[in-house]
PDB file of C-alpha atoms in Angstrom:
ATOM      1  CA  MET N 599       8.808 -14.575  13.244  1.00 62.00           C
ATOM      2  CA  LEU N 600       5.128 -13.644  12.879  1.00 65.00           C
ATOM      3  CA  ARG N 601       2.187 -15.955  13.409  1.00 69.00           C
ATOM      4  CA  PRO N 602      -0.924 -14.088  12.275  1.00 67.00           C
ATOM      5  CA  ALA N 603      -4.042 -16.150  11.670  1.00 68.00           C
ATOM      6  CA  ASP N 604      -4.260 -14.585   8.185  1.00 74.00           C
ATOM      7  CA  TRP N 605      -1.475 -12.813   6.272  1.00 79.00           C
ATOM      8  CA  SER N 606      -3.940 -10.968   4.003  1.00 86.00           C
ATOM      9  CA  GLY N 607      -3.680  -7.206   4.238  1.00 91.00           C
ATOM     10  CA  LEU N 608      -0.191  -7.022   5.776  1.00 93.00           C
ATOM     11  CA  SER N 609       1.145  -4.749   2.997  1.00 94.00           C
ATOM     12  CA  LEU N 610      -1.854  -2.452   3.503  1.00 96.00           C
ATOM     13  CA  ALA N 611      -1.251  -2.337   7.270  1.00 97.00           C
ATOM     14  CA  VAL N 612       2.430  -1.501   6.699  1.00 97.00           C
ATOM     15  CA  GLY N 613       1.555   1.195   4.151  1.00 97.00           C
ATOM     16  CA  LEU N 614      -1.008   2.713   6.487  1.00 98.00           C
ATOM     17  CA  SER N 615       1.568   2.851   9.283  1.00 98.00           C
ATOM     18  CA  VAL N 616       4.069   4.613   6.992  1.00 97.00           C
ATOM     19  CA  VAL N 617       1.495   7.152   5.785  1.00 97.00           C
ATOM     20  CA  GLU N 618       0.242   7.902   9.290  1.00 97.00           C
ATOM     21  CA  SER N 619       3.826   8.276  10.535  1.00 96.00           C
ATOM     22  CA  LEU N 620       4.922  10.656   7.775  1.00 95.00           C
ATOM     23  CA  ASP N 621       1.624  12.552   7.492  1.00 95.00           C
ATOM     24  CA  PRO N 622      -0.320  12.141  10.747  1.00 94.00           C
ATOM     25  CA  GLN N 623      -2.661  15.087  10.133  1.00 93.00           C
ATOM     26  CA  GLY N 624      -3.109  14.437   6.412  1.00 93.00           C
ATOM     27  CA  THR N 625      -1.698  17.841   5.469  1.00 94.00           C
ATOM     28  CA  LEU N 626       0.630  16.389   2.833  1.00 94.00           C
ATOM     29  CA  GLY N 627      -2.215  14.399   1.290  1.00 94.00           C
ATOM     30  CA  LEU N 628      -0.338  11.092   1.441  1.00 96.00           C
ATOM     31  CA  GLY N 629      -2.511   8.237   0.286  1.00 96.00           C
ATOM     32  CA  LEU N 630      -2.332   4.508  -0.304  1.00 96.00           C
ATOM     33  CA  LYS N 631      -2.519   2.865  -3.698  1.00 93.00           C
ATOM     34  CA  TRP N 632      -3.544  -0.750  -3.213  1.00 93.00           C
ATOM     35  CA  PRO N 633      -1.696  -2.998  -2.528  1.00 91.00           C
ATOM     36  CA  ASN N 634       1.693  -1.504  -1.695  1.00 92.00           C
ATOM     37  CA  ASP N 635       2.431   2.102  -2.723  1.00 94.00           C
ATOM     38  CA  VAL N 636       2.358   5.474  -0.999  1.00 96.00           C
ATOM     39  CA  TRP N 637       1.197   8.237  -3.324  1.00 95.00           C
ATOM     40  CA  VAL N 638       0.915  11.990  -2.963  1.00 94.00           C
ATOM     41  CA  PRO N 639      -1.018  14.493  -5.096  1.00 90.00           C
ATOM     42  CA  HIS N 640       1.500  15.792  -7.638  1.00 83.00           C
ATOM     43  CA  GLN N 641      -0.488  18.023  -9.950  1.00 77.00           C
ATOM     44  CA  PRO N 642      -4.188  18.804  -9.980  1.00 71.00           C
ATOM     45  CA  THR N 643      -5.044  15.567 -11.811  1.00 73.00           C
ATOM     46  CA  GLN N 644      -2.043  13.356 -11.116  1.00 83.00           C
ATOM     47  CA  TRP N 645      -0.373  11.376  -8.347  1.00 88.00           C
ATOM     48  CA  ALA N 646       3.307  10.734  -7.661  1.00 91.00           C
ATOM     49  CA  LYS N 647       4.813   7.714  -5.924  1.00 93.00           C
ATOM     50  CA  LEU N 648       6.659   8.489  -2.697  1.00 95.00           C
ATOM     51  CA  ALA N 649       7.216   5.011  -1.297  1.00 96.00           C
ATOM     52  CA  GLY N 650       6.699   1.332  -1.904  1.00 95.00           C
ATOM     53  CA  ILE N 651       6.227  -1.657   0.367  1.00 96.00           C
ATOM     54  CA  LEU N 652       7.627  -5.099  -0.363  1.00 94.00           C
ATOM     55  CA  ILE N 653       6.854  -8.081   1.825  1.00 92.00           C
ATOM     56  CA  GLU N 654       8.362 -11.529   1.402  1.00 88.00           C
ATOM     57  CA  THR N 655       7.483 -14.512   3.537  1.00 83.00           C
ATOM     58  CA  SER N 656       9.067 -17.911   3.677  1.00 81.00           C
ATOM     59  CA  ALA N 657       8.014 -21.069   5.407  1.00 77.00           C
ATOM     60  CA  THR N 658      10.512 -23.446   6.897  1.00 76.00           C
ATOM     61  CA  PRO N 659       9.575 -27.090   6.660  1.00 72.00           C
ATOM     62  CA  ALA N 660       9.450 -28.658  10.090  1.00 67.00           C
ATOM     63  CA  PRO N 661       8.407 -32.316   9.795  1.00 68.00           C
ATOM     64  CA  THR N 662       7.670 -32.811  13.481  1.00 68.00           C
ATOM     65  CA  GLN N 663       6.607 -29.271  14.449  1.00 69.00           C
ATOM     66  CA  PRO N 664       4.152 -26.676  13.135  1.00 68.00           C
ATOM     67  CA  GLU N 665       5.390 -24.759  10.113  1.00 70.00           C
ATOM     68  CA  GLU N 666       7.342 -21.613  10.957  1.00 74.00           C
ATOM     69  CA  ARG N 667       7.010 -18.605   8.671  1.00 76.00           C
ATOM     70  CA  TYR N 668       9.485 -15.771   8.489  1.00 80.00           C
ATOM     71  CA  CYS N 669       8.684 -12.342   7.111  1.00 85.00           C
ATOM     72  CA  VAL N 670      10.861  -9.582   5.671  1.00 90.00           C
ATOM     73  CA  ILE N 671       9.217  -6.183   5.340  1.00 93.00           C
ATOM     74  CA  GLY N 672      10.852  -3.620   3.087  1.00 95.00           C
ATOM     75  CA  VAL N 673       9.817   0.016   3.014  1.00 96.00           C
ATOM     76  CA  GLY N 674      11.438   2.175   0.342  1.00 95.00           C
ATOM     77  CA  VAL N 675      10.866   5.894   0.773  1.00 95.00           C
ATOM     78  CA  ASN N 676      12.236   8.240  -1.887  1.00 94.00           C
ATOM     79  CA  MET N 677      14.167  10.896   0.005  1.00 94.00           C
ATOM     80  CA  ALA N 678      14.913  12.842  -3.206  1.00 92.00           C
ATOM     81  CA  LYS N 679      13.103  12.692  -6.506  1.00 89.00           C
ATOM     82  CA  PRO N 680      14.533   9.681  -8.366  1.00 86.00           C
ATOM     83  CA  ASP N 681      16.360  10.367 -11.607  1.00 84.00           C
ATOM     84  CA  ALA N 682      14.302   7.938 -13.638  1.00 75.00           C
ATOM     85  CA  GLN N 683      12.619   8.185 -17.009  1.00 73.00           C
ATOM     86  CA  ASP N 684       9.569   6.443 -18.445  1.00 70.00           C
ATOM     87  CA  LEU N 685       7.790   5.805 -15.149  1.00 76.00           C
ATOM     88  CA  SER N 686       4.084   5.020 -15.468  1.00 77.00           C
ATOM     89  CA  ILE N 687       3.516   7.110 -12.329  1.00 83.00           C
ATOM     90  CA  PRO N 688       5.871  10.025 -11.608  1.00 86.00           C
ATOM     91  CA  ALA N 689       8.064   9.696  -8.528  1.00 92.00           C
ATOM     92  CA  ILE N 690       8.597  12.302  -5.832  1.00 92.00           C
ATOM     93  CA  GLY N 691      10.968  12.643  -2.888  1.00 93.00           C
ATOM     94  CA  LEU N 692      10.097  13.336   0.725  1.00 94.00           C
ATOM     95  CA  ARG N 693      12.417  16.365   0.690  1.00 92.00           C
ATOM     96  CA  GLU N 694      10.103  17.967  -1.887  1.00 90.00           C
ATOM     97  CA  LEU N 695       7.277  17.725   0.646  1.00 91.00           C
ATOM     98  CA  VAL N 696       9.050  18.439   3.928  1.00 87.00           C
ATOM     99  CA  ASP N 697      12.081  20.744   3.989  1.00 76.00           C
ATOM    100  CA  THR N 698      13.928  19.132   6.878  1.00 68.00           C
ATOM    101  CA  SER N 699      13.550  15.494   5.888  1.00 73.00           C
ATOM    102  CA  SER N 700      16.580  13.230   6.071  1.00 88.00           C
ATOM    103  CA  ALA N 701      16.773   9.452   5.978  1.00 89.00           C
ATOM    104  CA  PRO N 702      17.483   9.184   9.745  1.00 91.00           C
ATOM    105  CA  GLN N 703      14.552  11.520  10.499  1.00 91.00           C
ATOM    106  CA  ALA N 704      12.216   9.497   8.280  1.00 91.00           C
ATOM    107  CA  LEU N 705      13.394   6.248   9.874  1.00 93.00           C
ATOM    108  CA  ALA N 706      12.842   7.692  13.338  1.00 92.00           C
ATOM    109  CA  LEU N 707       9.267   8.612  12.401  1.00 92.00           C
ATOM    110  CA  ILE N 708       8.474   5.267  10.773  1.00 95.00           C
ATOM    111  CA  ALA N 709      10.249   2.494  12.723  1.00 95.00           C
ATOM    112  CA  LYS N 710       8.562   2.407  16.138  1.00 96.00           C
ATOM    113  CA  PRO N 711       4.962   2.828  14.881  1.00 97.00           C
ATOM    114  CA  LEU N 712       5.642   0.236  12.164  1.00 96.00           C
ATOM    115  CA  LEU N 713       6.733  -2.339  14.733  1.00 94.00           C
ATOM    116  CA  ALA N 714       3.603  -1.626  16.791  1.00 96.00           C
ATOM    117  CA  THR N 715       1.426  -1.979  13.680  1.00 96.00           C
ATOM    118  CA  VAL N 716       2.998  -5.309  12.700  1.00 93.00           C
ATOM    119  CA  LEU N 717       2.526  -6.689  16.219  1.00 91.00           C
ATOM    120  CA  ALA N 718      -1.092  -5.500  16.275  1.00 94.00           C
ATOM    121  CA  PHE N 719      -1.626  -7.046  12.835  1.00 93.00           C
ATOM    122  CA  GLU N 720      -0.283 -10.357  14.125  1.00 89.00           C
ATOM    123  CA  ALA N 721      -2.813 -10.277  16.970  1.00 90.00           C
ATOM    124  CA  LYS N 722      -5.885  -8.866  15.179  1.00 93.00           C
ATOM    125  CA  GLY N 723      -5.313  -8.955  11.417  1.00 92.00           C
ATOM    126  CA  PHE N 724      -6.279  -6.223   8.961  1.00 95.00           C
ATOM    127  CA  ALA N 725      -9.951  -5.768   9.929  1.00 96.00           C
ATOM    128  CA  PRO N 726      -9.339  -3.090  12.631  1.00 97.00           C
ATOM    129  CA  LEU N 727      -7.426  -1.022  10.037  1.00 97.00           C
ATOM    130  CA  GLN N 728      -9.989  -1.250   7.231  1.00 97.00           C
ATOM    131  CA  ALA N 729     -11.686   2.103   7.963  1.00 97.00           C
ATOM    132  CA  ALA N 730      -8.376   3.974   8.366  1.00 97.00           C
ATOM    133  CA  PHE N 731      -7.152   2.489   5.092  1.00 97.00           C
ATOM    134  CA  GLY N 732     -10.381   3.641   3.448  1.00 97.00           C
ATOM    135  CA  GLN N 733      -9.668   7.235   4.468  1.00 96.00           C
ATOM    136  CA  ARG N 734      -6.297   7.137   2.654  1.00 97.00           C
ATOM    137  CA  ASP N 735      -7.362   4.926  -0.304  1.00 96.00           C
ATOM    138  CA  VAL N 736      -6.440   6.822  -3.503  1.00 93.00           C
ATOM    139  CA  LEU N 737      -8.230   4.326  -5.764  1.00 92.00           C
ATOM    140  CA  ARG N 738     -11.612   4.358  -4.021  1.00 93.00           C
ATOM    141  CA  ASP N 739     -14.399   5.166  -6.492  1.00 93.00           C
ATOM    142  CA  MET N 740     -11.841   5.642  -9.289  1.00 90.00           C
ATOM    143  CA  PRO N 741     -11.867   3.902 -12.666  1.00 90.00           C
ATOM    144  CA  VAL N 742      -9.146   1.238 -12.698  1.00 88.00           C
ATOM    145  CA  THR N 743      -7.649  -1.134 -15.219  1.00 85.00           C
ATOM    146  CA  LEU N 744      -6.410  -4.516 -14.064  1.00 84.00           C
ATOM    147  CA  SER N 745      -3.334  -6.076 -15.649  1.00 80.00           C
ATOM    148  CA  ASP N 746      -5.534  -8.711 -17.288  1.00 81.00           C
ATOM    149  CA  GLY N 747      -7.439  -5.948 -19.121  1.00 83.00           C
ATOM    150  CA  ARG N 748     -10.589  -5.907 -17.000  1.00 84.00           C
ATOM    151  CA  GLN N 749     -11.846  -2.438 -16.142  1.00 88.00           C
ATOM    152  CA  GLY N 750     -14.102  -1.191 -13.415  1.00 91.00           C
ATOM    153  CA  ILE N 751     -14.506   1.102 -10.461  1.00 94.00           C
ATOM    154  CA  ALA N 752     -12.468   0.472  -7.297  1.00 93.00           C
ATOM    155  CA  ARG N 753     -14.843   0.145  -4.339  1.00 96.00           C
ATOM    156  CA  GLY N 754     -12.411  -0.061  -1.435  1.00 96.00           C
ATOM    157  CA  VAL N 755     -11.129  -3.120   0.362  1.00 96.00           C
ATOM    158  CA  ASP N 756     -12.815  -5.767   2.454  1.00 96.00           C
ATOM    159  CA  ASN N 757     -11.829  -6.611   6.031  1.00 95.00           C
ATOM    160  CA  THR N 758      -8.967  -8.829   4.812  1.00 94.00           C
ATOM    161  CA  GLY N 759      -7.503  -6.190   2.476  1.00 94.00           C
ATOM    162  CA  VAL N 760      -8.842  -7.668  -0.768  1.00 94.00           C
ATOM    163  CA  LEU N 761      -9.631  -4.989  -3.367  1.00 94.00           C
ATOM    164  CA  ARG N 762     -13.231  -4.755  -4.496  1.00 95.00           C
ATOM    165  CA  VAL N 763     -13.687  -3.735  -8.158  1.00 94.00           C
ATOM    166  CA  GLU N 764     -17.126  -3.201  -9.663  1.00 95.00           C
ATOM    167  CA  THR N 765     -17.036  -4.397 -13.280  1.00 92.00           C
ATOM    168  CA  ALA N 766     -19.601  -5.019 -15.990  1.00 91.00           C
ATOM    169  CA  GLN N 767     -19.546  -8.666 -14.844  1.00 91.00           C
ATOM    170  CA  GLY N 768     -20.297  -7.688 -11.224  1.00 94.00           C
ATOM    171  CA  MET N 769     -18.161  -7.154  -8.122  1.00 96.00           C
ATOM    172  CA  GLN N 770     -14.720  -8.721  -8.479  1.00 92.00           C
ATOM    173  CA  LEU N 771     -12.503  -9.476  -5.484  1.00 92.00           C
ATOM    174  CA  ILE N 772      -8.857  -8.881  -6.369  1.00 90.00           C
ATOM    175  CA  ASN N 773      -6.037 -10.514  -4.432  1.00 85.00           C
ATOM    176  CA  SER N 774      -2.673  -8.741  -4.624  1.00 68.00           C
ATOM    177  CA  ALA N 775      -1.002 -11.942  -5.771  1.00 54.00           C
ATOM    178  CA  GLU N 776      -3.327 -12.137  -8.762  1.00 54.00           C
ATOM    179  CA  VAL N 777      -3.114  -8.819 -10.562  1.00 55.00           C
ATOM    180  CA  ARG N 778      -1.730  -5.293 -10.680  1.00 64.00           C
ATOM    181  CA  VAL N 779      -4.055  -2.293 -10.598  1.00 67.00           C
ATOM    182  CA  ARG N 780      -3.589   1.109 -12.204  1.00 66.00           C
ATOM    183  CA  PRO N 781      -5.950   4.059 -12.301  1.00 64.00           C
ATOM    184  CA  SER N 782      -7.540   4.503 -15.711  1.00 55.00           C
ATOM    185  CA  LEU N 783      -5.947   7.899 -16.317  1.00 48.00           C
ATOM    186  CA  LYS N 784      -8.207   8.902 -19.201  1.00 44.00           C
ATOM    187  CA  GLU N 785     -11.314   8.632 -17.056  1.00 42.00           C
ATOM    188  CA  SER N 786      -9.796   9.960 -13.812  1.00 42.00           C
ATOM    189  CA  GLN N 787      -8.335  13.208 -15.195  1.00 39.00           C
TER     190      GLN N 787
END
């Protein structure tokens, strides 16, 4: 059970922990695609998805006590390239990046730092991780298209993990629950 003051940015904190665990020196080029994917450069002008983060929370009604909230954090790392067609972003497996990777090895790299990150997030929130996220942010300063059709330039995240998108209508703050974001491939290639 977690009791952070603010749940905003948890998926970004988890993603950052995974990226820093699998690629601590940045030599693989692992990056974070807001709000919950781990991407790696695939070709000179393209990215491939290596991992995804899924977080579900649930509150338990407690009529006489403060609400309790439970959290399930899922981290899916492709160990081998998935055999899937028609993906909007190509997928890649960890074994394509690191010769000796196995699921137990990846778990051993990820689990302990992830627990430490989640506990630190509970105590301090996302703000202390904002700069580190910015260094791995694959969307920063890229043209993006939101699922509602709006277009703009991604300008990083604020100290709660909300995406900032500069549009013709001004700076828009995008909450992960509101919209999906994809790079505008025509402009970014």
